[in-house]
mmCIF file of C-alpha atoms in Angstrom:
data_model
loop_
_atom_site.group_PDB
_atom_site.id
_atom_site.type_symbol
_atom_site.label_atom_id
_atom_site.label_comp_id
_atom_site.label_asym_id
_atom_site.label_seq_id
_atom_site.Cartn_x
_atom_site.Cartn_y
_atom_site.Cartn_z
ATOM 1 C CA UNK I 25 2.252 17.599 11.947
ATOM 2 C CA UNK I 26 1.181 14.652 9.695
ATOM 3 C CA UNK I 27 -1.497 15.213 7.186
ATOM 4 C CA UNK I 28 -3.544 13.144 5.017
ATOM 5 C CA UNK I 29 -2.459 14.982 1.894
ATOM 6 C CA UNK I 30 0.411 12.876 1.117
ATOM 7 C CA UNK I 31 -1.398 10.081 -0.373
ATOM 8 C CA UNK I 32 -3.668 11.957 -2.344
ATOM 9 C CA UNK I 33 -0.416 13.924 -3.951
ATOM 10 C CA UNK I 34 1.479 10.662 -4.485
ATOM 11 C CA UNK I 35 -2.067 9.308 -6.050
ATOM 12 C CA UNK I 36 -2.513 12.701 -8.307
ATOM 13 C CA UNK I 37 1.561 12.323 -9.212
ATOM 14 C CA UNK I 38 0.334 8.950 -10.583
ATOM 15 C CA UNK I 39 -2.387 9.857 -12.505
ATOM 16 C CA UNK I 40 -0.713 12.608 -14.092
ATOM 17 C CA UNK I 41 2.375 10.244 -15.230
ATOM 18 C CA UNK I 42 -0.381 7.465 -16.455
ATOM 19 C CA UNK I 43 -1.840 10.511 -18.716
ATOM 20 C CA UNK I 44 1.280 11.671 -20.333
ATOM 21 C CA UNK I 45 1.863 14.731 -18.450
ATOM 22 C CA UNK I 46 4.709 16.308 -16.892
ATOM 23 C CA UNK I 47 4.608 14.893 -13.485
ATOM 24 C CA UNK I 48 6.901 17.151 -11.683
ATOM 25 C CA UNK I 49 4.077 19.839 -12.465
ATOM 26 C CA UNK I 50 2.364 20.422 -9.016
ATOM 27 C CA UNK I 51 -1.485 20.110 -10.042
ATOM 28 C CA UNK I 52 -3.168 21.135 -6.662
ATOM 29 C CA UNK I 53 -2.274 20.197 -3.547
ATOM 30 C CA UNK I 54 -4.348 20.136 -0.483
ATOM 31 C CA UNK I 55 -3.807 19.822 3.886
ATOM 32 C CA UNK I 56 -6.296 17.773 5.343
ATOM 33 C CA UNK I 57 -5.949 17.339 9.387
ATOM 34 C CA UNK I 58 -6.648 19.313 12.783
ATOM 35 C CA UNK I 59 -5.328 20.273 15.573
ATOM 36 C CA UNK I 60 -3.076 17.391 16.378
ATOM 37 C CA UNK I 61 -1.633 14.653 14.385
ATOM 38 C CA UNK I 62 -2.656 12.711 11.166
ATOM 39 C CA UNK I 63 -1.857 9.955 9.201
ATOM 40 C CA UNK I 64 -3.217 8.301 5.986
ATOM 41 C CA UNK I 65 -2.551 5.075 4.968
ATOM 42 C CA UNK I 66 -5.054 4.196 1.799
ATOM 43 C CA UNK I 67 -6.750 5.496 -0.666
ATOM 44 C CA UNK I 68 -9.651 4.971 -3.020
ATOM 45 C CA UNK I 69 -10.467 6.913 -6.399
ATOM 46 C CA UNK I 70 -14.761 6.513 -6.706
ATOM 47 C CA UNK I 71 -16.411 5.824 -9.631
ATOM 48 C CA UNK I 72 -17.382 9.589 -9.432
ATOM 49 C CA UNK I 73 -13.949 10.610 -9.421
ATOM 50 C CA UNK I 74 -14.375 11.776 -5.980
ATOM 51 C CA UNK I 75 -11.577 10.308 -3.045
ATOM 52 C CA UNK I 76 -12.190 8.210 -0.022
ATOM 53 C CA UNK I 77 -8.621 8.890 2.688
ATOM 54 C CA UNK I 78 -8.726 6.317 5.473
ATOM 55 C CA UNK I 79 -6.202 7.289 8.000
ATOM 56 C CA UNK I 80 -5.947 7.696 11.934
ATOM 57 C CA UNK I 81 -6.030 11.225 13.733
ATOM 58 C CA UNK I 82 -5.812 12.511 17.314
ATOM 59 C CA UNK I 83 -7.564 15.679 16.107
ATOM 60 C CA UNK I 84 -11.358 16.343 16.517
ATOM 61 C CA UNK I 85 -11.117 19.591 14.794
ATOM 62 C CA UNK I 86 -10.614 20.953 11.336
ATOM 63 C CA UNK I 87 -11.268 18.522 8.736
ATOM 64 C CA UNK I 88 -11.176 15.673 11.179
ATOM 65 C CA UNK I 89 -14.847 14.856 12.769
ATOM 66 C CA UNK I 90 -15.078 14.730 16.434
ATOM 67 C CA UNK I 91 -12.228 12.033 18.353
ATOM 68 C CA UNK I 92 -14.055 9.315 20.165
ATOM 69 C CA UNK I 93 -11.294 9.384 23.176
ATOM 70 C CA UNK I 94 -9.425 11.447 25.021
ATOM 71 C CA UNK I 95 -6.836 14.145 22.721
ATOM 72 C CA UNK I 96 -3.636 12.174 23.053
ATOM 73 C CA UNK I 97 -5.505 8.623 21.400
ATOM 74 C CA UNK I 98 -5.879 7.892 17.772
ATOM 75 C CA UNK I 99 -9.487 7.513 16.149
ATOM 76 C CA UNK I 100 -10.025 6.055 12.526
ATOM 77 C CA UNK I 101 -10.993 8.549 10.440
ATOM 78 C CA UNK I 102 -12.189 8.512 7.078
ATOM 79 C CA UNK I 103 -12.795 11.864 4.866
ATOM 80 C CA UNK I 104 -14.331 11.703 1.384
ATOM 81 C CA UNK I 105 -12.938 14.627 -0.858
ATOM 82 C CA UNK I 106 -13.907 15.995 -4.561
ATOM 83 C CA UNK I 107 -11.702 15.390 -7.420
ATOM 84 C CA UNK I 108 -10.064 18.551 -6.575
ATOM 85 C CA UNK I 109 -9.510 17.494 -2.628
ATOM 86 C CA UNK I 110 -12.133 19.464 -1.432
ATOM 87 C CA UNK I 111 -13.999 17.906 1.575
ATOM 88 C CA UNK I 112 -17.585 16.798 1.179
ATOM 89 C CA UNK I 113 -17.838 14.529 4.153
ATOM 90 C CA UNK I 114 -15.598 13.651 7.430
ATOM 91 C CA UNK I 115 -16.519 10.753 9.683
ATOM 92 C CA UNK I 116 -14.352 8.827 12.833
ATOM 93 C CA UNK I 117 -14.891 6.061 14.263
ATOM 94 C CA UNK I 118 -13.119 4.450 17.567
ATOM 95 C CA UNK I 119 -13.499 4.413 21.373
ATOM 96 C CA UNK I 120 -11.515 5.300 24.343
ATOM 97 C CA UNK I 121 -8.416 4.269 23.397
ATOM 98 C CA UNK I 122 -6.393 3.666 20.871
ATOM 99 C CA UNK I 123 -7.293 2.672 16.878
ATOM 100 C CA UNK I 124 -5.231 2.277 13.772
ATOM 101 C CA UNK I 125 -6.617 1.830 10.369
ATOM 102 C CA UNK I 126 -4.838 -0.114 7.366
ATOM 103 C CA UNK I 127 -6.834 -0.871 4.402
ATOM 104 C CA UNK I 128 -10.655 0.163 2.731
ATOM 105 C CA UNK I 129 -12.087 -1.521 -0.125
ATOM 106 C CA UNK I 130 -15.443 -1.082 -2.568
ATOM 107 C CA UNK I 131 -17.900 -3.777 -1.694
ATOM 108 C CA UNK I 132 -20.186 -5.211 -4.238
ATOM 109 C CA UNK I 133 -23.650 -3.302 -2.485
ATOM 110 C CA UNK I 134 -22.360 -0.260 -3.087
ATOM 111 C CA UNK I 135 -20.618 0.352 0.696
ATOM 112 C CA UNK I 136 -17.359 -0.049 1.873
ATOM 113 C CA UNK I 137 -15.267 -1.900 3.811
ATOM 114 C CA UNK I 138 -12.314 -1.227 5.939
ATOM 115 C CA UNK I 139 -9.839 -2.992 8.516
ATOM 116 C CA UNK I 140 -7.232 -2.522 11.128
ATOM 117 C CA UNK I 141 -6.655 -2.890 15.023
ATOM 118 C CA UNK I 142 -9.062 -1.621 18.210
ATOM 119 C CA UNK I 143 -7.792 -1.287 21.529
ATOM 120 C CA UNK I 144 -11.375 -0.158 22.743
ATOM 121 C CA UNK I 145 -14.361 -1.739 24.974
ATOM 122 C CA UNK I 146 -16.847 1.345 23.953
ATOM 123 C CA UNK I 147 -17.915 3.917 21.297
ATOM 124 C CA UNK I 148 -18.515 2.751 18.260
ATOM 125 C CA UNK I 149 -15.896 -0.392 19.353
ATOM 126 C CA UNK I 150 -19.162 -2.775 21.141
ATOM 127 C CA UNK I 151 -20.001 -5.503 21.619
ATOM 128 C CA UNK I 152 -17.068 -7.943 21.181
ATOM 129 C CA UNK I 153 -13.920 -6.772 22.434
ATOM 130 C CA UNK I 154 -11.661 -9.834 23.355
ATOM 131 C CA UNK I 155 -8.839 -8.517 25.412
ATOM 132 C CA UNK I 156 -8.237 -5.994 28.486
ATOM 133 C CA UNK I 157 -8.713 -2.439 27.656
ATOM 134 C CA UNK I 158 -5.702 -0.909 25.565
ATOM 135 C CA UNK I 159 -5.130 -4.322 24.170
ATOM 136 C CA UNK I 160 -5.074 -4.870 20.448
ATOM 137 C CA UNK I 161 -8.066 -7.001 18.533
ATOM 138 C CA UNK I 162 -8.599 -7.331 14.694
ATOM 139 C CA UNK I 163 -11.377 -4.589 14.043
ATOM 140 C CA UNK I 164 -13.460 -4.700 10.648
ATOM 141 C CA UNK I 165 -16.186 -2.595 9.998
ATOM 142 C CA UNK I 166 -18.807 -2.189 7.480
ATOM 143 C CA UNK I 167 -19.953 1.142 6.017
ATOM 144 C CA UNK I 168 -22.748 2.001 3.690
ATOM 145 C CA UNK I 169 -22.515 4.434 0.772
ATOM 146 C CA UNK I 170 -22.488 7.442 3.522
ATOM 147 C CA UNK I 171 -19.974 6.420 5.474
ATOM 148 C CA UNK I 172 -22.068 5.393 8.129
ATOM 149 C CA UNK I 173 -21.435 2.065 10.397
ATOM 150 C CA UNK I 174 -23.863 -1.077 8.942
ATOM 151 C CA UNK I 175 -22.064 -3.489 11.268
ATOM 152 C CA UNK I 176 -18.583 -3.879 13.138
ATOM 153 C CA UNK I 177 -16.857 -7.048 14.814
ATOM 154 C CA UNK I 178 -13.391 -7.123 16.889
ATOM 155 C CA UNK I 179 -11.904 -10.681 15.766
ATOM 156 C CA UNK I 180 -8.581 -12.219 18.490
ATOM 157 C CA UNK I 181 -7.795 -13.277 22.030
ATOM 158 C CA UNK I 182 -6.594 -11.980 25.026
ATOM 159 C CA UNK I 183 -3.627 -10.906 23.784
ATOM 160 C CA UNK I 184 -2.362 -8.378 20.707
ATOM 161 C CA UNK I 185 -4.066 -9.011 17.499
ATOM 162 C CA UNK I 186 -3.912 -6.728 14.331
ATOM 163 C CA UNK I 187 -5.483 -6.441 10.933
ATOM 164 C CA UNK I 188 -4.189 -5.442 7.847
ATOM 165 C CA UNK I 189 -5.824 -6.395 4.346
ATOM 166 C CA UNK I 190 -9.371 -7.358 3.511
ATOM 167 C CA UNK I 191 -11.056 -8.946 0.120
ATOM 168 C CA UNK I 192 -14.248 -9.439 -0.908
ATOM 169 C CA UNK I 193 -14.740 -13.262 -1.919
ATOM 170 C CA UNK I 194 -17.504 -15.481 -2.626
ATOM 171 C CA UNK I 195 -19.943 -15.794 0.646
ATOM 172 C CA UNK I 196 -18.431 -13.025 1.837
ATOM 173 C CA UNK I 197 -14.654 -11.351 3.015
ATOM 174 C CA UNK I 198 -11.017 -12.802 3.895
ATOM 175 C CA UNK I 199 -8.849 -10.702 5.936
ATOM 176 C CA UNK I 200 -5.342 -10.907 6.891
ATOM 177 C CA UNK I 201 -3.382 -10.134 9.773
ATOM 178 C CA UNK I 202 -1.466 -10.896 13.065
ATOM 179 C CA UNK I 203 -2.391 -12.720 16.091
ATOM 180 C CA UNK I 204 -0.312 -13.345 19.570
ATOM 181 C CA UNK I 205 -3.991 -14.798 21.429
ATOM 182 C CA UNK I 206 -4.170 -18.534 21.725
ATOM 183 C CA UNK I 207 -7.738 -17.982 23.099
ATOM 184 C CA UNK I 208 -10.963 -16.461 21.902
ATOM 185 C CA UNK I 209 -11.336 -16.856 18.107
ATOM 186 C CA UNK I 210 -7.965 -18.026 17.830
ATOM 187 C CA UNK I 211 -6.926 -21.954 17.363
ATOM 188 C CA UNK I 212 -3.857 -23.493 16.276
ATOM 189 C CA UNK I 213 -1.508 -20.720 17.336
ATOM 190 C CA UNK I 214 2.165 -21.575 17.315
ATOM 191 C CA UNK I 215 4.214 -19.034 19.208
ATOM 192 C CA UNK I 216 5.292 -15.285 19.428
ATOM 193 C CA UNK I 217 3.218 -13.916 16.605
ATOM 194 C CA UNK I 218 1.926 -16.033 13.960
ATOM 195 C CA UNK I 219 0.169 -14.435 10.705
ATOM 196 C CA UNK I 220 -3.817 -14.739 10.754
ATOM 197 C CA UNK I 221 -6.293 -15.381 8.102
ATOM 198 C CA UNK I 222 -9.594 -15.607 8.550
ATOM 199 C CA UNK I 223 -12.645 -15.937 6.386
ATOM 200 C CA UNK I 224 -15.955 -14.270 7.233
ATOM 201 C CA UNK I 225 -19.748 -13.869 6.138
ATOM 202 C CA UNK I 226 -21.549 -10.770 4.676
ATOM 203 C CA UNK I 227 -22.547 -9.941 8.288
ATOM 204 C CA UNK I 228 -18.828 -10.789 9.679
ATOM 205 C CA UNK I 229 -19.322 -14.014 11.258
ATOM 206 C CA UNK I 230 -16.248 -16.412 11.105
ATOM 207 C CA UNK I 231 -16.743 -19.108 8.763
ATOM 208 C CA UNK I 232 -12.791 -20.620 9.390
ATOM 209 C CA UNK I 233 -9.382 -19.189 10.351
ATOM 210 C CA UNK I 234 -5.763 -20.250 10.512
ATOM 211 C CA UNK I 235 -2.574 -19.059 12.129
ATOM 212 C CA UNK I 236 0.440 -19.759 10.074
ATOM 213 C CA UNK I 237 3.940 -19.788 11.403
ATOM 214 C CA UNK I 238 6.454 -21.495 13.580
ATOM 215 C CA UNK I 239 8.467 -20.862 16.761
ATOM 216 C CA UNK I 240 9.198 -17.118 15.943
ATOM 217 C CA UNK I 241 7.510 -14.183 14.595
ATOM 218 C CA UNK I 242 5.148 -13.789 11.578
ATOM 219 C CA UNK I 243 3.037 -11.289 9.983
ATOM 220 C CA UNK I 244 0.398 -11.332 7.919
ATOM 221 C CA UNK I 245 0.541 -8.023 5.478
ATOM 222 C CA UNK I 246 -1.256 -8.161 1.551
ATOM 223 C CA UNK I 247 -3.497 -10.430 0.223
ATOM 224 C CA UNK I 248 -4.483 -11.464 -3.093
ATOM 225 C CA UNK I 249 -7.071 -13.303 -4.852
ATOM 226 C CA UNK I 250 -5.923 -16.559 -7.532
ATOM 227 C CA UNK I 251 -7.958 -17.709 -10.144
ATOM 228 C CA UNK I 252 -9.441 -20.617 -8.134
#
């Protein structure tokens, strides 16, 4: 069974290395999960000191708040932890089917921010779903300091679309990801998986996107801000 410990030992590891200290000395160490399986996949240290995990789960026990689907789908979850990995809070967020999360950020009102993929038409997944049910959009949702949803928006086509980084720019965010739609709020697709960036308001409206690619398959994975 996965848990999403890993990334808060590998984080701890780093710390302790950055400080000076022995980092092959095991500080604490801490299983966070349920019943099923769990995965994390980013992490943020607060200005508290306290930890946000984003991951995805099949549980809806434990440490893991209750799944939004059936047990055998994956649900975003999110857990907020002390400095010493204790849990303070544990949210999940999803729909019938299947979701995968892939990156959170800070935003400048004090929330957060996080992105990855939604194959669902209910829960916490409406309005907006592009494709048929169990089919892939781009889903970004905004949280406030609590962890609760402010607003959510599923960005692609009719086809497989998937997110994977997110910044905060001026006017609002800029995601990254994958598209195979050439429909919906995709244009200028070229062919079996291009890599998809699109830039959005405060409130997640699309302001423009591009695909980028040829004939073959791309992938859009990190972004980064330049000076300009």
């Amino acid at each position: 069974m996965r848990r999403l410990a890993y990334i808060l030992f590998y984080l701890l590891l780093w710390r302790i290395a950055a400080s000076g200290q022995n980092p092959t000395v095991l500080q604490w160490q801490k299983n966070l999960g349920g019943i099923s399986d769990e995965y994390a996949v980013d992490l943020l240290v607060l200005s508290d000191g306290n930890y946000l995990v984003l991951g995805s789960s099949r549980s809806g026990n434990g440490d893991i708040a209750p799944n939004h689907g059936a047990p055998s789908t994956w649900d975003i979850s999110l857990l907020k932890t002390d400095p010493a990995g204790n849990l303070i809070w544990k949210k999940s967020y999803g729909g019938s089917y299947n979701e995968s999360a892939s990156k959170i950020i800070p935003t400048s009102d004090g929330g957060f921010i996080f992105i990855g993929s939604s194959a669902s038409a209910d829960g916490d997944v409406v309005p907006g779903h592009h494709g048929f049910a169990s089919i892939s959009d781009v889903w970004v949702v905004k949280l406030n300091a609590a962890g609760n949803i402010s607003w959510q928006k599923s960005y692609g086509g009719a086809l497989q679309d998937y997110g994977s980084d997110i910044l905060e720019t001026t006017g609002g965010y800029i995601f990254s990801g994958s598209t195979n739609s050439t429909d919906g709020d995709v244009t200028g697709y070229h062919g079996h998986g291009d890599t998809w960036v699109v830039k959005i308001d405060y409130t997640g409206n699309i302001l423009w996107q591009r695909c980028y690619g040829g004939s073959q398959n791309e992938y859009g994975a990190t972004l980064t801000a330049t000076t300009d």
